[in-house]
PDB file of C-alpha atoms and ligand atoms in Angstrom:
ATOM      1  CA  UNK A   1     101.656 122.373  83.050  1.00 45.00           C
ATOM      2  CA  UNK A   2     101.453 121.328  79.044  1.00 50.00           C
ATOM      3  CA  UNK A   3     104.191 118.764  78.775  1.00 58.00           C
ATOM      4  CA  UNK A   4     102.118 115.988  80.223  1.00 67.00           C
ATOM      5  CA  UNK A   5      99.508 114.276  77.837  1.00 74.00           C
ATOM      6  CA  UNK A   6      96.195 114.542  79.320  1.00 83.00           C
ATOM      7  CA  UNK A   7      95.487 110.848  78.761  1.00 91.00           C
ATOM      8  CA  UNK A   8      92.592 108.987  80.773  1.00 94.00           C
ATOM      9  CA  UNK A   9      94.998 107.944  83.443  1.00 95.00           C
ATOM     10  CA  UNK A  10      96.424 111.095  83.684  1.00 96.00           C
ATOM     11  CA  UNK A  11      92.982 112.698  84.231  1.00 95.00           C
ATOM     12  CA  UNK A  12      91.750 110.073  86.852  1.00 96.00           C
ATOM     13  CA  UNK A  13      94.960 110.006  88.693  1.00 96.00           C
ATOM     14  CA  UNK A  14      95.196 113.950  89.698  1.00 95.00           C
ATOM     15  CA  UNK A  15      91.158 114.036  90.052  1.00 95.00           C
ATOM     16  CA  UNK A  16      92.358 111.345  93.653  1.00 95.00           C
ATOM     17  CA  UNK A  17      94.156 114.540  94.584  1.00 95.00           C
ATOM     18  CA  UNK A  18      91.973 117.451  93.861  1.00 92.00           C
ATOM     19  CA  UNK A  19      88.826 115.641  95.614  1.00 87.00           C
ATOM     20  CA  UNK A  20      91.575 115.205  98.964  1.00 82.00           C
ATOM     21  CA  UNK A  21      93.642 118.034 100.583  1.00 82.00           C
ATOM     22  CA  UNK A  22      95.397 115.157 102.165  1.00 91.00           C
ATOM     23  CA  UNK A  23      97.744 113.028 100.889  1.00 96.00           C
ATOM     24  CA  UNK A  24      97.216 109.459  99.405  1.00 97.00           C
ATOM     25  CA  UNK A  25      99.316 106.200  99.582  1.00 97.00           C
ATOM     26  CA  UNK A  26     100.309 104.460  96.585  1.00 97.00           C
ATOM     27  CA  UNK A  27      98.484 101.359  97.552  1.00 96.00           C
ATOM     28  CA  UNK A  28      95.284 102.807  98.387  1.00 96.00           C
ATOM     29  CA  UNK A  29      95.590 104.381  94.909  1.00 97.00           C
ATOM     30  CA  UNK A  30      95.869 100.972  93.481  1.00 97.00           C
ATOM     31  CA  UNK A  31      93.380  99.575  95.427  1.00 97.00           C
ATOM     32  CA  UNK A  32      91.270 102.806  94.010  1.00 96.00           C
ATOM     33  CA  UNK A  33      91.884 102.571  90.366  1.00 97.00           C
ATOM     34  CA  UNK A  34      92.684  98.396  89.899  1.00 95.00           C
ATOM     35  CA  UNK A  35      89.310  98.079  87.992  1.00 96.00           C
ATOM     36  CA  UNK A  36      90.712 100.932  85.421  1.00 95.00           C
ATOM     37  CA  UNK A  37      94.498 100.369  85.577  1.00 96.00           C
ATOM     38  CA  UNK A  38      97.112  98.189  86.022  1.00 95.00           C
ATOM     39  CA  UNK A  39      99.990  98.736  88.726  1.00 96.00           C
ATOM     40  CA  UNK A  40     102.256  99.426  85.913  1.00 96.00           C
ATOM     41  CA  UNK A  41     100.625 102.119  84.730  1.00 96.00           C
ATOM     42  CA  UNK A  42      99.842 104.096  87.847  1.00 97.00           C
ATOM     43  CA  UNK A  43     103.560 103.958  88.673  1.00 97.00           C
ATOM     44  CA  UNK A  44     104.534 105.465  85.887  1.00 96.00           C
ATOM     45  CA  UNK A  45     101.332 108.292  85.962  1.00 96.00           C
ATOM     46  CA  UNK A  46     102.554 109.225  89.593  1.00 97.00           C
ATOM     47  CA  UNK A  47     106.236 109.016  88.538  1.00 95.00           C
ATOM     48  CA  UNK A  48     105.983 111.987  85.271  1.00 95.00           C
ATOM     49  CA  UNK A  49     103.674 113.519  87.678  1.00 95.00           C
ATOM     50  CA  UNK A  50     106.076 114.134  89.544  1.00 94.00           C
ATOM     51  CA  UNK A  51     108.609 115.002  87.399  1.00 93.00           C
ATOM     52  CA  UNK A  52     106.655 117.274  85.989  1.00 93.00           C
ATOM     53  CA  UNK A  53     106.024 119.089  89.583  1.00 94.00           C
ATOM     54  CA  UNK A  54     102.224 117.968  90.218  1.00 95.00           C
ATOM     55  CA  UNK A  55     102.959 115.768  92.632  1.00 95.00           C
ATOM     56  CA  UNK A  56     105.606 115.107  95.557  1.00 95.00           C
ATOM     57  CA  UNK A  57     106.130 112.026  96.452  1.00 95.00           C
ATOM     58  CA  UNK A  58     107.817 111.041 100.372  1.00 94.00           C
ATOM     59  CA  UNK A  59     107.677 108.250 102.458  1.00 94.00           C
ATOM     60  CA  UNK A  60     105.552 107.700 105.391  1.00 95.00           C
ATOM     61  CA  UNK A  61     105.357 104.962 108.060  1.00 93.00           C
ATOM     62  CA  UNK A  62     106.460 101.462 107.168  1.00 91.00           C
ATOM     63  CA  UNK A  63     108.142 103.073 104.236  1.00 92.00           C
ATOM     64  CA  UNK A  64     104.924 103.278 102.275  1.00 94.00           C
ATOM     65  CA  UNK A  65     105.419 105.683  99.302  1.00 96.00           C
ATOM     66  CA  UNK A  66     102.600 108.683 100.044  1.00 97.00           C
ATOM     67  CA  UNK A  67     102.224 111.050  97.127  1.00 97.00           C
ATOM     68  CA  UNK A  68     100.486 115.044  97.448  1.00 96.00           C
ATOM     69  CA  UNK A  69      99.900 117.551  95.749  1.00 94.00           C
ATOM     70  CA  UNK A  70     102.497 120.492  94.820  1.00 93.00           C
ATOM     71  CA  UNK A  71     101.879 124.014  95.552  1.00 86.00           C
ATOM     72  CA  UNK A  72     103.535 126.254  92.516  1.00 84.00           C
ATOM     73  CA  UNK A  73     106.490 123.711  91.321  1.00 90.00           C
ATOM     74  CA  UNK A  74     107.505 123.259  87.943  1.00 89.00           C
ATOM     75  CA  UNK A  75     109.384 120.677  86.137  1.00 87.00           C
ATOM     76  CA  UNK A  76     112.702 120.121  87.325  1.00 77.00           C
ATOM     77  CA  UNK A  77     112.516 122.151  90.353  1.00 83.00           C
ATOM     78  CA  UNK A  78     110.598 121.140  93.460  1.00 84.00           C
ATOM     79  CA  UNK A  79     109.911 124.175  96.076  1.00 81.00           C
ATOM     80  CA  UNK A  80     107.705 122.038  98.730  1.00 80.00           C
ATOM     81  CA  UNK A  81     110.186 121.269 100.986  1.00 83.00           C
ATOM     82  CA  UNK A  82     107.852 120.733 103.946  1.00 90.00           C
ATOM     83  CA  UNK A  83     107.487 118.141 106.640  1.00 93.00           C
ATOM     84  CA  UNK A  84     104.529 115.654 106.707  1.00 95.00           C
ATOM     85  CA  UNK A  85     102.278 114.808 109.400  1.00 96.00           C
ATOM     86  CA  UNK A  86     100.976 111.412 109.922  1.00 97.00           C
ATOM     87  CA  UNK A  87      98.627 110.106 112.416  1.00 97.00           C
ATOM     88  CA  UNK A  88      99.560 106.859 114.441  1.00 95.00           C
ATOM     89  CA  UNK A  89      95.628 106.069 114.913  1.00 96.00           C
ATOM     90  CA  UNK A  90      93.949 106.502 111.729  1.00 96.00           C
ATOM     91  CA  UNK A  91      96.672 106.642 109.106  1.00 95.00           C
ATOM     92  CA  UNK A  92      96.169 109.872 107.808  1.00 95.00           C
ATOM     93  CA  UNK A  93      98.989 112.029 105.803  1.00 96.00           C
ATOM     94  CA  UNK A  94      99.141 115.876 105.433  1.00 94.00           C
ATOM     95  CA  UNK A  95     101.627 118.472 104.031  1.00 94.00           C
ATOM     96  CA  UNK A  96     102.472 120.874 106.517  1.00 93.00           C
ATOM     97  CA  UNK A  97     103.005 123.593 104.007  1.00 85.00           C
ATOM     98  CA  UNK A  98     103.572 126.561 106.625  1.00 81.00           C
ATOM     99  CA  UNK A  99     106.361 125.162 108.424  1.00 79.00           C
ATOM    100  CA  UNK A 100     109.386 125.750 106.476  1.00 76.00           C
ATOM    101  CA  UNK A 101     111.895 122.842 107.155  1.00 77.00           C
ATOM    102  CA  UNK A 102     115.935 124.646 107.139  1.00 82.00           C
ATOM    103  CA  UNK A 103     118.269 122.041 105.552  1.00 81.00           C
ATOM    104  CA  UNK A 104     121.622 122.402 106.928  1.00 85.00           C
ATOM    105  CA  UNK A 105     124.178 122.690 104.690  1.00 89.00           C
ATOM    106  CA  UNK A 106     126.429 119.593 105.191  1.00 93.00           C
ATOM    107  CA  UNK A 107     130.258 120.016 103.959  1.00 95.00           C
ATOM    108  CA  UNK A 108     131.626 117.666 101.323  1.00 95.00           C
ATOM    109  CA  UNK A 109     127.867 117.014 101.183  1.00 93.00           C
ATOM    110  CA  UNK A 110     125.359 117.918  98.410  1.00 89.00           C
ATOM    111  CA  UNK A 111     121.831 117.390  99.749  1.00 84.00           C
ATOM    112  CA  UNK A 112     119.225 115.792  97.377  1.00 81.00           C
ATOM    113  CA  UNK A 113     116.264 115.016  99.137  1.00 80.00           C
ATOM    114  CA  UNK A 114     115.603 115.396 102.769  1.00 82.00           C
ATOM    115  CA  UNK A 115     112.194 114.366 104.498  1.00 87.00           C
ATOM    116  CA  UNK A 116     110.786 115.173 108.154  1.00 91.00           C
ATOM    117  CA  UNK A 117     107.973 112.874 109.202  1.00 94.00           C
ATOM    118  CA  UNK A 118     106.130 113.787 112.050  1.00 95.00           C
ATOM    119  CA  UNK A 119     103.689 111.239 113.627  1.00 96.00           C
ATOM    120  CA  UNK A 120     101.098 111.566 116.567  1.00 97.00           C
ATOM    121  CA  UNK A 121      97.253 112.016 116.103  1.00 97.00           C
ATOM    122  CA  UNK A 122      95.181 113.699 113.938  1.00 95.00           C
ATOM    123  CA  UNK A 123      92.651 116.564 114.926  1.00 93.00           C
ATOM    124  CA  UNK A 124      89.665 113.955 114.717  1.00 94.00           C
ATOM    125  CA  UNK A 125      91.612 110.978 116.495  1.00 97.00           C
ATOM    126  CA  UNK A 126      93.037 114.113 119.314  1.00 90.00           C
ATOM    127  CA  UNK A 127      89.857 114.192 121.436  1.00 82.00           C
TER     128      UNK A 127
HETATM  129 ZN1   ZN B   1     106.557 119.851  94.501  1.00 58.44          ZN
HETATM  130 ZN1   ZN B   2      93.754 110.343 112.896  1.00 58.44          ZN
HETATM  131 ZN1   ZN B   3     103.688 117.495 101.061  1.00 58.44          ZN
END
């Protein structure tokens, strides 16, 4: 950490992510924070988040953008290449950090971003 400015928005936005081990939708962070910030601004918070390797960002169903927090990634370099977990009943999105996910290495290929989503029900909706 240190490159990013601590700045209100900043400060709000990764305090969503340390109160949830799960991960959070874009639009429910909106929805969250509208009174505070404008859409603008949250998009570009998550965005240098990222970049600066706080937070991961993948999509989940209906290509909603779903963003978590990293484990030990830097700037530059991302090292959570895990799949997600969603559940079909209530919505919910976790990083399954202990399953490593092997990307194949494609000829003629160079592999930027790959994503594994895995969807079925949660341990609360399984019962
Ligand atoms: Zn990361
Ligand atoms: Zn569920
Ligand atoms: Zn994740």
């Amino acid at each position: 950490m240190g490159i990013i400015r601590k700045t209100k928005s900043v400060v709000t936005l990764l305090n969503e992510f340390n109160n949830s081990s799960s991960a959070i939708s874009v639009i429910t962070l909106i929805e969250r924070l509208r009174s505070e910030f404008n859409k603008t601004t949250i998009y570009r918070v998550l965005e240098k988040l990222e970049e600066d390797g706080l937070l991961h960002s993948f999509l989940g169903k209906n290509g909603l953008k779903w963003y978590a927090k990293c484990n030990d990634c830097s700037a530059n370099k991302h090292s959570d290449v895990h799949p997600h977990f969603q559940c079909s009943d209530c919505g919910k999105v976790d990083c399954l950090e202990t399953f490593n996910v092997a990307i194949p290495i494609i000829p003629n290929r160079k592999i930027e971003v790959s994503q594994l989503l895995i969807q079925g029900k949660c341990e609360e909706c399984f019962v």
